[in-house]
Amino acid sequence: MGMAATPLVIPLQHSSSLLSFRRNPLLTKISLPRIGFGPRESHIQCDNIRSAWNASQSNGKRRSELVVAAAGKKRNKSPERCAAEGILIEGGETEAVPMMPERIKVVILMACMMCLCNADRVVMSVAVVPLAEKLAWSSYFLGVVQSSFLWGYIFSSVIGGALVDRYGGKIVLAFGVALWSLATLLTPWAAAHSTLALLCVRAFFGLAQGVALPSMTTILSRWFPTDERASAVGISMAGFHMGNVAGLLLAPLLLSSIGISGPFVLFASLGLLWVSTWSTGITNNPQDSPYITGSELRLIQAGKPVDPPTNSTNSNPPLRILFSKMPTWAIIFANVTNNWGYFVLLSWMPVYFQTVFNVNLKQAAWFSAVPWATMAVTSYYAGAASDFLIRTGYSVTFVRKVMQSIGFMGPGLSLLCLNYAKTPSCAAVFMTIALSLSSFSQAGFLLNMQDIAPQYAGFLHGVSNCIGTLAAIVSTIGTGYFVQWLGSFQAFLTLTACLYFVTTVFWLIFATGERIF
């Protein structure tokens, strides 16, 4: 019996909002440890092709011959595709299946950028130890130097967020990475020249880095459907935390072998290399990409409840209206608390291990790096768990509250326990628990900006991050002041734990996953 080409076509009237990509519900529900991007494609059942194959066996034909017979026409005109087999389109047309979906390329580059972002920050946290010994800085002044990065960062958050909403993240992020890489390259020169020059360069470094998080938030919201967004943010923030690991481990080695300039030159060069790749391969929106397939574009668009923000019509909401809503304040207070605790641990942990447990710089770097490495892993699984709960029917509000509660209550309890650590290994365990659980905040307040204000997420991120940066400055300088005044870290760790608990209660009362703006 001869075979016609028509069995290869799935009739258009049977297509669903997910483009007739039929999933196995059981596989979807049990796939939490493997949650990534494309499960909707990986579980496709290509019934028509399979039936064609079975029928062709009686005539000695191979399925590949049917594929070839259906190929050779234009792409991207059919709303149907069988990603599992790489073909299947209306009228016998074909669509090439890329080795990697474009949105995966976007999130990989984003994770690399976030890794460099944090590595450039943490290198100074390591280098400041020999600089403090060489220049005889007090603990208080060491805190001032550590916080100088935040002086510029606080000003660029709001402006950067507004620019990203209006012009998209591609060009804003490219300029930001290029400028902070330049500042990183100049840091050793500034340190050798004068303390004032060092403070100015670090402030400029922070000014350039203020666009990183708003750009990440906006770009990922445009490139990923709602039920993949938390995983995308989790992967990007995993890169962010791996930057801590890279900086803490490589900086001591390069400092001892090359000198002060070694780690700064390395990470600055990697930053400029990233800019060249990003500028030529990524677009602000998936519909503008020349590389994306029609099926992937439709999958992204079908998974969004609202249209993505546009570059030309956005106008930022008045601050009076923004601040009149309690969910906005829930995000702001969460950002304040997150930055407070995060920068205490980021800036002071090498010093903490060196002063409290009398370990050398390389050992302190290893003890400090382990918690960040664990946090990088839990960042992904926190996002994956959030997406899984939303897919199984839980409300966005419920998921955001659960994730944020874990992200603050866990670190608060761990910091209280850290006060009683007697060995560096024990302290590293408590810090690992604190940082690992704090990564759940990324599926809480960080994603909640897109929930309540999808059109103004970059601006809201900038506003909340600006206020959060003030808290980070206070905590970074305050830690140095408390250590110099009281001679220990205990009081400040207890204060930070209490702040975690109070903010959790506020979040549970006022946060929401519904759109407000």
Short mmCIF file of C-alpha atoms in Angstrom, two decimals:
data_model
loop_
_atom_site.label_atom_id
_atom_site.label_comp_id
_atom_site.label_asym_id
_atom_site.label_seq_id
_atom_site.Cartn_x
_atom_site.Cartn_y
_atom_site.Cartn_z
CA MET A 1 0.00 0.00 0.00
CA GLY A 2 1.55 3.34 -1.02
CA MET A 3 2.11 6.10 1.46
CA ALA A 4 1.02 9.71 0.94
CA ALA A 5 2.55 12.76 2.53
CA THR A 6 -0.67 13.75 4.29
CA PRO A 7 -0.22 11.54 7.38
CA LEU A 8 2.74 13.75 8.25
CA VAL A 9 0.49 16.76 8.81
CA ILE A 10 -1.30 17.48 12.06
CA PRO A 11 -4.57 19.28 11.23
CA LEU A 12 -4.60 22.89 12.36
CA GLN A 13 -7.97 22.62 14.09
CA HIS A 14 -6.45 20.22 16.66
CA SER A 15 -3.76 22.67 17.79
CA SER A 16 -3.90 23.99 21.34
CA SER A 17 -2.44 27.09 22.95
CA LEU A 18 0.75 25.13 23.31
CA LEU A 19 0.78 24.37 19.59
CA SER A 20 -0.35 20.76 19.87
CA PHE A 21 2.71 19.86 21.93
CA ARG A 22 1.14 17.12 23.96
CA ARG A 23 2.82 16.34 27.25
CA ASN A 24 2.71 13.25 29.37
CA PRO A 25 1.23 14.58 32.68
CA LEU A 26 2.94 11.92 34.75
CA LEU A 27 6.36 12.71 33.34
CA THR A 28 5.76 16.42 33.88
CA LYS A 29 4.88 15.95 37.53
CA ILE A 30 7.81 13.73 38.42
CA SER A 31 10.42 15.73 36.58
CA LEU A 32 11.27 18.18 39.38
CA PRO A 33 14.95 17.18 39.74
CA ARG A 34 15.36 17.59 35.99
CA ILE A 35 13.30 20.74 35.56
CA GLY A 36 14.82 22.96 32.95
CA PHE A 37 13.58 24.40 29.73
CA GLY A 38 11.77 22.52 27.04
CA PRO A 39 9.91 19.78 28.92
CA ARG A 40 6.91 20.63 26.81
CA GLU A 41 8.95 19.71 23.76
CA SER A 42 10.79 16.75 25.22
CA HIS A 43 7.61 14.85 25.98
CA ILE A 44 5.97 15.33 22.60
CA GLN A 45 4.18 12.33 21.19
CA CYS A 46 4.57 12.32 17.42
CA ASP A 47 1.65 10.03 16.75
CA ASN A 48 1.31 10.81 13.08
CA ILE A 49 4.94 10.17 12.29
CA ARG A 50 4.92 7.04 14.37
CA SER A 51 1.90 5.68 12.52
CA ALA A 52 3.55 6.56 9.23
CA TRP A 53 6.61 4.62 10.30
CA ASN A 54 4.63 1.57 11.29
CA ALA A 55 2.78 1.58 7.99
CA SER A 56 5.98 2.03 6.03
CA GLN A 57 7.59 -1.05 7.54
CA SER A 58 5.37 -3.30 5.45
CA ASN A 59 6.80 -1.77 2.29
CA GLY A 60 10.40 -1.83 3.52
CA LYS A 61 10.57 1.97 3.75
CA ARG A 62 12.46 3.72 6.49
CA ARG A 63 11.10 6.63 8.44
CA SER A 64 13.99 8.79 7.32
CA GLU A 65 12.77 8.45 3.72
CA LEU A 66 9.43 9.89 4.76
CA VAL A 67 11.21 12.75 6.48
CA VAL A 68 13.15 13.55 3.35
CA ALA A 69 10.02 13.33 1.24
CA ALA A 70 8.30 15.91 3.45
CA ALA A 71 11.27 18.30 3.51
CA GLY A 72 12.55 21.00 1.21
CA LYS A 73 10.06 23.81 1.64
CA LYS A 74 10.10 27.10 3.50
CA ARG A 75 10.23 27.26 7.30
CA ASN A 76 8.21 29.16 9.90
CA LYS A 77 4.85 29.16 8.13
CA SER A 78 3.22 26.38 10.14
CA PRO A 79 1.92 26.60 13.69
CA GLU A 80 2.83 22.94 14.20
CA ARG A 81 6.11 21.18 14.83
CA CYS A 82 7.28 17.89 16.25
CA ALA A 83 10.41 18.88 18.16
CA ALA A 84 11.17 15.29 19.10
CA GLU A 85 11.70 14.33 15.44
CA GLY A 86 12.82 17.69 14.05
CA ILE A 87 10.06 17.98 11.43
CA LEU A 88 6.31 18.05 11.00
CA ILE A 89 4.68 20.99 9.47
CA GLU A 90 1.56 21.85 7.64
CA GLY A 91 1.67 21.19 3.94
CA GLY A 92 4.82 19.06 4.19
CA GLU A 93 7.03 22.01 5.15
CA THR A 94 9.92 21.56 7.52
CA GLU A 95 11.48 23.57 10.30
CA ALA A 96 15.06 22.93 11.35
CA VAL A 97 15.53 22.05 15.00
CA PRO A 98 18.54 23.92 16.47
CA MET A 99 21.06 22.22 18.70
CA MET A 100 20.04 24.57 21.50
CA PRO A 101 16.94 26.79 21.86
CA GLU A 102 17.70 30.50 21.75
CA ARG A 103 16.29 31.15 25.21
CA ILE A 104 18.82 28.69 26.63
CA LYS A 105 21.63 30.67 24.99
CA VAL A 106 20.21 33.81 26.57
CA VAL A 107 20.16 32.35 30.07
CA ILE A 108 23.67 30.87 29.71
CA LEU A 109 25.10 34.23 28.71
CA MET A 110 23.13 35.86 31.53
CA ALA A 111 24.57 33.40 34.04
CA CYS A 112 28.10 34.11 32.76
CA MET A 113 27.51 37.84 33.11
CA MET A 114 26.22 37.44 36.66
CA CYS A 115 29.24 35.29 37.49
CA LEU A 116 31.60 38.03 36.32
CA CYS A 117 29.51 40.64 38.09
CA ASN A 118 29.98 39.04 41.49
CA ALA A 119 33.55 37.83 40.88
CA ASP A 120 34.60 41.43 40.20
CA ARG A 121 32.99 42.43 43.50
CA VAL A 122 34.43 39.70 45.67
CA VAL A 123 37.99 40.05 44.38
CA MET A 124 38.18 43.28 46.33
CA SER A 125 36.91 41.52 49.47
CA VAL A 126 39.98 39.27 49.26
CA ALA A 127 42.49 41.88 48.09
CA VAL A 128 41.44 44.30 50.83
CA VAL A 129 43.03 42.06 53.48
CA PRO A 130 46.66 42.53 52.31
CA LEU A 131 45.88 46.15 51.43
CA ALA A 132 44.63 46.79 54.97
CA GLU A 133 47.78 45.27 56.44
CA LYS A 134 50.01 47.22 54.07
CA LEU A 135 48.29 50.57 54.60
CA ALA A 136 47.42 50.06 58.30
CA TRP A 137 43.66 50.56 57.90
CA SER A 138 41.44 50.23 60.95
CA SER A 139 38.42 47.89 60.93
CA TYR A 140 36.14 50.92 60.60
CA PHE A 141 38.00 52.32 57.59
CA LEU A 142 38.17 48.87 56.04
CA GLY A 143 34.36 48.90 56.15
CA VAL A 144 34.38 52.28 54.39
CA VAL A 145 36.55 50.88 51.58
CA GLN A 146 34.32 47.81 51.29
CA SER A 147 31.22 50.00 51.01
CA SER A 148 32.67 52.35 48.36
CA PHE A 149 31.34 50.05 45.65
CA LEU A 150 27.84 50.78 46.92
CA TRP A 151 28.23 54.56 46.71
CA GLY A 152 27.97 54.43 42.94
CA TYR A 153 25.67 51.42 42.87
CA ILE A 154 22.94 53.27 44.73
CA PHE A 155 22.68 55.99 42.08
CA SER A 156 22.56 53.74 39.03
CA SER A 157 19.87 51.32 40.19
CA VAL A 158 16.84 53.52 39.49
CA ILE A 159 18.29 55.12 36.36
CA GLY A 160 19.46 51.75 35.07
CA GLY A 161 16.06 50.18 35.69
CA ALA A 162 14.28 52.97 33.82
CA LEU A 163 16.71 52.72 30.90
CA VAL A 164 16.22 48.98 30.67
CA ASP A 165 12.42 49.33 30.59
CA ARG A 166 12.63 51.89 27.80
CA TYR A 167 15.53 50.65 25.65
CA GLY A 168 15.76 46.99 26.57
CA GLY A 169 18.50 45.17 28.42
CA LYS A 170 20.85 44.38 25.55
CA ILE A 171 22.56 47.72 24.99
CA VAL A 172 22.26 48.90 28.60
CA LEU A 173 23.84 45.71 29.90
CA ALA A 174 26.60 45.76 27.26
CA PHE A 175 27.64 49.28 28.28
CA GLY A 176 27.41 48.38 31.96
CA VAL A 177 29.68 45.32 31.68
CA ALA A 178 32.19 47.20 29.53
CA LEU A 179 32.41 50.08 32.03
CA TRP A 180 32.69 47.96 35.15
CA SER A 181 35.34 45.79 33.48
CA LEU A 182 37.31 48.95 32.80
CA ALA A 183 36.93 50.00 36.43
CA THR A 184 38.09 46.55 37.56
CA LEU A 185 41.17 46.88 35.36
CA LEU A 186 41.97 50.29 36.90
CA THR A 187 41.56 49.17 40.53
CA PRO A 188 45.19 48.01 41.12
CA TRP A 189 46.50 51.27 39.68
CA ALA A 190 44.15 53.27 41.92
CA ALA A 191 45.18 51.29 45.01
CA ALA A 192 48.85 51.99 44.27
CA HIS A 193 48.17 55.67 43.59
CA SER A 194 46.12 56.76 46.62
CA THR A 195 43.26 55.74 48.86
CA LEU A 196 41.08 58.50 47.39
CA ALA A 197 41.67 57.20 43.87
CA LEU A 198 40.76 53.69 45.02
CA LEU A 199 37.50 54.90 46.55
CA CYS A 200 36.59 56.81 43.37
CA VAL A 201 37.30 53.85 41.08
CA ARG A 202 35.28 51.50 43.26
CA ALA A 203 32.39 53.97 43.30
CA PHE A 204 32.50 54.14 39.50
CA PHE A 205 32.60 50.34 39.43
CA GLY A 206 29.40 50.25 41.49
CA LEU A 207 27.81 52.87 39.25
CA ALA A 208 28.29 50.63 36.22
CA GLN A 209 27.08 47.49 38.00
CA GLY A 210 23.75 49.02 38.95
CA VAL A 211 22.22 47.99 35.62
CA ALA A 212 22.96 44.26 35.99
CA LEU A 213 20.00 43.04 38.04
CA PRO A 214 17.31 45.22 36.39
CA SER A 215 18.60 44.07 32.99
CA MET A 216 18.47 40.44 34.04
CA THR A 217 14.91 40.79 35.36
CA THR A 218 13.61 42.46 32.20
CA ILE A 219 15.40 40.30 29.62
CA LEU A 220 14.43 37.00 31.22
CA SER A 221 10.81 38.10 31.55
CA ARG A 222 10.71 38.71 27.80
CA TRP A 223 12.51 35.53 26.77
CA PHE A 224 10.79 32.99 29.04
CA PRO A 225 7.18 31.94 29.61
CA THR A 226 5.80 32.36 33.11
CA ASP A 227 6.26 28.73 34.17
CA GLU A 228 9.96 28.77 33.20
CA ARG A 229 10.88 32.19 34.54
CA ALA A 230 11.85 31.11 38.07
CA SER A 231 14.18 28.44 36.66
CA ALA A 232 15.77 31.02 34.36
CA VAL A 233 16.33 33.40 37.26
CA GLY A 234 17.63 30.50 39.35
CA ILE A 235 20.24 29.60 36.73
CA SER A 236 21.28 33.23 36.32
CA MET A 237 21.62 33.71 40.07
CA ALA A 238 23.52 30.42 40.31
CA GLY A 239 26.05 32.06 38.02
CA PHE A 240 26.00 35.08 40.32
CA HIS A 241 26.90 32.97 43.33
CA MET A 242 29.52 31.00 41.41
CA GLY A 243 31.18 34.36 40.87
CA ASN A 244 31.80 34.40 44.62
CA VAL A 245 33.42 30.99 44.39
CA ALA A 246 35.60 31.98 41.42
CA GLY A 247 36.68 35.22 43.08
CA LEU A 248 37.35 33.71 46.50
CA LEU A 249 39.38 30.78 45.15
CA LEU A 250 41.26 32.41 42.27
CA ALA A 251 42.03 35.75 43.90
CA PRO A 252 44.36 34.39 46.64
CA LEU A 253 46.23 32.25 44.10
CA LEU A 254 46.71 35.15 41.70
CA LEU A 255 47.58 37.56 44.49
CA SER A 256 50.34 35.28 45.74
CA SER A 257 51.71 34.41 42.28
CA ILE A 258 51.26 37.63 40.28
CA GLY A 259 50.45 40.35 42.78
CA ILE A 260 47.57 42.74 43.37
CA SER A 261 46.93 43.24 39.65
CA GLY A 262 46.50 39.53 38.80
CA PRO A 263 42.83 38.83 39.65
CA PHE A 264 41.66 42.25 38.50
CA VAL A 265 43.24 41.90 35.05
CA LEU A 266 41.86 38.38 34.60
CA PHE A 267 38.22 39.19 35.36
CA ALA A 268 38.32 42.50 33.49
CA SER A 269 39.50 40.68 30.36
CA LEU A 270 36.75 38.08 30.68
CA GLY A 271 34.19 40.86 31.00
CA LEU A 272 35.27 42.51 27.75
CA LEU A 273 35.17 39.13 26.01
CA TRP A 274 31.61 38.62 27.23
CA VAL A 275 30.54 42.00 25.84
CA SER A 276 31.68 41.06 22.33
CA THR A 277 29.68 37.81 22.46
CA TRP A 278 26.56 39.37 23.93
CA SER A 279 26.45 42.30 21.49
CA THR A 280 26.46 40.08 18.40
CA GLY A 281 24.24 37.20 19.48
CA ILE A 282 21.32 38.46 21.59
CA THR A 283 18.27 40.68 21.03
CA ASN A 284 16.02 42.48 23.52
CA ASN A 285 12.96 40.48 22.51
CA PRO A 286 12.62 36.93 21.13
CA GLN A 287 10.53 38.13 18.17
CA ASP A 288 13.49 40.24 17.01
CA SER A 289 15.97 37.35 17.01
CA PRO A 290 17.01 36.10 13.55
CA TYR A 291 17.95 32.72 15.03
CA ILE A 292 14.82 31.73 16.95
CA THR A 293 12.49 29.14 15.42
CA GLY A 294 8.82 29.86 14.95
CA SER A 295 7.83 27.08 17.33
CA GLU A 296 10.03 28.37 20.14
CA LEU A 297 8.70 31.89 19.66
CA ARG A 298 5.11 30.64 19.85
CA LEU A 299 5.92 28.58 22.95
CA ILE A 300 7.29 31.70 24.68
CA GLN A 301 4.34 33.86 23.68
CA ALA A 302 1.73 31.23 24.57
CA GLY A 303 3.19 30.91 28.07
CA LYS A 304 2.75 34.58 28.98
CA PRO A 305 -0.44 35.93 30.53
CA VAL A 306 0.19 39.44 29.24
CA ASP A 307 2.01 41.02 26.32
CA PRO A 308 5.69 41.73 26.98
CA PRO A 309 6.60 45.35 27.66
CA THR A 310 7.49 47.47 24.65
CA ASN A 311 10.35 49.88 24.33
CA SER A 312 8.51 52.85 22.89
CA THR A 313 5.40 53.25 25.02
CA ASN A 314 6.65 52.65 28.55
CA SER A 315 6.40 55.50 31.02
CA ASN A 316 7.36 54.97 34.60
CA PRO A 317 4.52 55.12 37.13
CA PRO A 318 4.58 58.09 39.54
CA LEU A 319 6.47 57.28 42.71
CA ARG A 320 3.46 58.45 44.75
CA ILE A 321 1.33 55.70 43.20
CA LEU A 322 4.13 53.16 43.42
CA PHE A 323 4.65 53.79 47.13
CA SER A 324 0.92 53.84 47.91
CA LYS A 325 0.64 50.05 47.50
CA MET A 326 1.66 47.75 50.33
CA PRO A 327 2.92 44.98 47.99
CA THR A 328 5.50 47.51 46.77
CA TRP A 329 6.67 48.04 50.34
CA ALA A 330 6.80 44.29 50.88
CA ILE A 331 9.25 44.05 47.98
CA ILE A 332 11.26 47.04 49.22
CA PHE A 333 11.59 45.70 52.76
CA ALA A 334 12.54 42.28 51.43
CA ASN A 335 15.19 43.87 49.22
CA VAL A 336 16.51 45.88 52.18
CA THR A 337 16.82 42.78 54.34
CA ASN A 338 18.28 40.67 51.56
CA ASN A 339 20.96 43.26 50.73
CA TRP A 340 21.71 43.85 54.40
CA GLY A 341 22.46 40.20 55.10
CA TYR A 342 24.02 39.45 51.72
CA PHE A 343 26.63 42.20 51.84
CA VAL A 344 27.54 41.46 55.44
CA LEU A 345 28.43 37.91 54.40
CA LEU A 346 29.97 38.89 51.05
CA SER A 347 32.21 41.66 52.37
CA TRP A 348 33.19 40.34 55.77
CA MET A 349 33.43 36.55 55.67
CA PRO A 350 37.14 36.35 54.69
CA VAL A 351 37.88 38.85 57.47
CA TYR A 352 35.57 36.93 59.83
CA PHE A 353 37.42 33.65 59.40
CA GLN A 354 40.80 35.34 59.64
CA THR A 355 40.05 37.32 62.81
CA VAL A 356 37.73 34.97 64.71
CA PHE A 357 39.43 31.66 63.89
CA ASN A 358 42.91 32.91 62.97
CA VAL A 359 43.09 31.16 59.61
CA ASN A 360 45.28 32.48 56.81
CA LEU A 361 43.98 34.20 53.68
CA LYS A 362 43.90 31.10 51.48
CA GLN A 363 42.13 29.02 54.14
CA ALA A 364 39.66 31.85 54.76
CA ALA A 365 38.91 31.94 51.04
CA TRP A 366 38.13 28.22 51.00
CA PHE A 367 35.87 28.42 54.06
CA SER A 368 34.10 31.42 52.52
CA ALA A 369 33.76 29.84 49.08
CA VAL A 370 32.01 26.61 50.09
CA PRO A 371 28.75 28.31 51.19
CA TRP A 372 28.56 30.28 47.95
CA ALA A 373 29.09 27.16 45.86
CA THR A 374 26.22 25.44 47.66
CA MET A 375 24.08 28.52 47.18
CA ALA A 376 24.68 28.34 43.44
CA VAL A 377 23.17 24.84 43.38
CA THR A 378 20.18 25.68 45.56
CA SER A 379 19.48 28.78 43.45
CA TYR A 380 18.53 26.57 40.53
CA TYR A 381 16.46 24.15 42.59
CA ALA A 382 14.64 27.01 44.34
CA GLY A 383 13.57 28.35 40.95
CA ALA A 384 12.69 24.87 39.69
CA ALA A 385 10.59 24.19 42.80
CA SER A 386 8.75 27.48 42.31
CA ASP A 387 7.93 26.66 38.67
CA PHE A 388 6.85 23.16 39.65
CA LEU A 389 4.40 24.44 42.28
CA ILE A 390 2.88 26.94 39.84
CA ARG A 391 2.51 24.25 37.16
CA THR A 392 0.73 21.94 39.60
CA GLY A 393 -1.91 24.57 40.37
CA TYR A 394 -0.73 26.57 43.38
CA SER A 395 -1.35 30.31 43.18
CA VAL A 396 1.53 32.65 42.44
CA THR A 397 0.83 34.50 45.72
CA PHE A 398 1.13 31.29 47.74
CA VAL A 399 4.34 30.24 46.01
CA ARG A 400 5.98 33.66 46.43
CA LYS A 401 5.14 33.73 50.15
CA VAL A 402 6.43 30.22 50.78
CA MET A 403 9.69 30.79 48.91
CA GLN A 404 10.35 34.12 50.60
CA SER A 405 9.63 32.71 54.06
CA ILE A 406 12.17 29.93 53.53
CA GLY A 407 14.62 32.49 52.13
CA PHE A 408 14.52 34.63 55.30
CA MET A 409 13.64 32.36 58.22
CA GLY A 410 16.37 29.88 57.31
CA PRO A 411 19.23 32.42 57.23
CA GLY A 412 17.93 34.13 60.39
CA LEU A 413 18.07 30.93 62.43
CA SER A 414 21.44 29.98 60.93
CA LEU A 415 23.03 33.32 61.84
CA LEU A 416 21.86 32.92 65.43
CA CYS A 417 23.52 29.50 65.51
CA LEU A 418 26.67 30.99 63.94
CA ASN A 419 27.24 32.95 67.15
CA TYR A 420 27.93 29.66 68.93
CA ALA A 421 30.33 28.16 66.37
CA LYS A 422 33.62 27.13 67.96
CA THR A 423 35.55 25.97 64.89
CA PRO A 424 35.89 27.32 61.34
CA SER A 425 34.33 24.11 59.98
CA CYS A 426 31.27 24.53 62.18
CA ALA A 427 30.97 28.19 61.18
CA ALA A 428 31.21 27.23 57.51
CA VAL A 429 28.35 24.75 57.99
CA PHE A 430 26.05 27.40 59.47
CA MET A 431 27.01 29.89 56.79
CA THR A 432 26.35 27.29 54.12
CA ILE A 433 22.85 26.66 55.49
CA ALA A 434 22.18 30.40 55.72
CA LEU A 435 23.24 31.18 52.16
CA SER A 436 21.68 28.05 50.66
CA LEU A 437 18.27 28.86 52.11
CA SER A 438 18.56 32.57 51.29
CA SER A 439 18.59 31.62 47.59
CA PHE A 440 14.86 30.89 47.90
CA SER A 441 14.34 34.66 48.04
CA GLN A 442 15.09 34.74 44.33
CA ALA A 443 11.79 32.92 43.76
CA GLY A 444 10.17 35.33 46.21
CA PHE A 445 10.64 39.09 46.07
CA LEU A 446 12.96 39.08 43.04
CA LEU A 447 10.33 37.47 40.80
CA ASN A 448 7.47 39.29 42.51
CA MET A 449 8.47 42.51 40.74
CA GLN A 450 7.37 40.93 37.46
CA ASP A 451 4.17 39.69 39.08
CA ILE A 452 2.86 43.01 40.35
CA ALA A 453 4.34 45.34 37.70
CA PRO A 454 5.27 43.51 34.47
CA GLN A 455 5.49 46.75 32.48
CA TYR A 456 7.69 48.52 35.03
CA ALA A 457 9.72 45.68 36.52
CA GLY A 458 13.08 47.29 35.74
CA PHE A 459 12.07 50.60 37.30
CA LEU A 460 10.58 48.92 40.40
CA HIS A 461 13.71 46.82 40.71
CA GLY A 462 15.82 49.96 40.51
CA VAL A 463 13.78 51.79 43.17
CA SER A 464 13.77 48.88 45.61
CA ASN A 465 17.43 48.13 44.94
CA CYS A 466 18.36 51.75 45.55
CA ILE A 467 16.79 51.63 49.00
CA GLY A 468 18.26 48.18 49.56
CA THR A 469 21.71 49.51 48.68
CA LEU A 470 21.41 52.10 51.45
CA ALA A 471 20.85 49.21 53.83
CA ALA A 472 23.87 47.40 52.39
CA ILE A 473 26.06 50.48 52.99
CA VAL A 474 24.85 50.73 56.58
CA SER A 475 25.39 47.01 57.21
CA THR A 476 28.84 46.93 55.62
CA ILE A 477 30.11 49.97 57.53
CA GLY A 478 28.13 48.98 60.64
CA THR A 479 29.80 45.59 60.80
CA GLY A 480 33.21 47.23 60.88
CA TYR A 481 32.04 49.69 63.53
CA PHE A 482 30.57 46.95 65.74
CA VAL A 483 33.67 44.79 65.40
CA GLN A 484 35.95 47.69 66.34
CA TRP A 485 33.67 48.78 69.20
CA LEU A 486 32.72 45.42 70.71
CA GLY A 487 35.55 43.24 69.44
CA SER A 488 33.26 40.57 67.96
CA PHE A 489 30.77 39.85 65.17
CA GLN A 490 28.12 38.42 67.51
CA ALA A 491 25.99 41.51 68.10
CA PHE A 492 25.69 42.36 64.43
CA LEU A 493 24.84 38.79 63.43
CA THR A 494 22.02 38.78 66.01
CA LEU A 495 20.70 42.11 64.72
CA THR A 496 20.71 40.75 61.17
CA ALA A 497 18.80 37.63 62.25
CA CYS A 498 16.10 39.73 63.92
CA LEU A 499 15.73 41.79 60.75
CA TYR A 500 15.15 38.58 58.77
CA PHE A 501 12.34 37.52 61.13
CA VAL A 502 10.53 40.89 61.16
CA THR A 503 10.61 41.19 57.36
CA THR A 504 9.21 37.68 56.94
CA VAL A 505 6.11 38.64 58.96
CA PHE A 506 5.65 41.82 56.92
CA TRP A 507 5.98 39.84 53.67
CA LEU A 508 3.40 37.24 54.70
CA ILE A 509 0.87 39.97 55.50
CA PHE A 510 1.24 42.29 52.50
CA ALA A 511 2.86 40.46 49.56
CA THR A 512 0.77 39.33 46.58
CA GLY A 513 1.32 37.60 43.27
CA GLU A 514 -1.45 39.54 41.52
CA ARG A 515 -0.78 42.36 39.09
CA ILE A 516 -0.99 45.80 40.74
CA PHE A 517 0.44 48.16 38.10
#
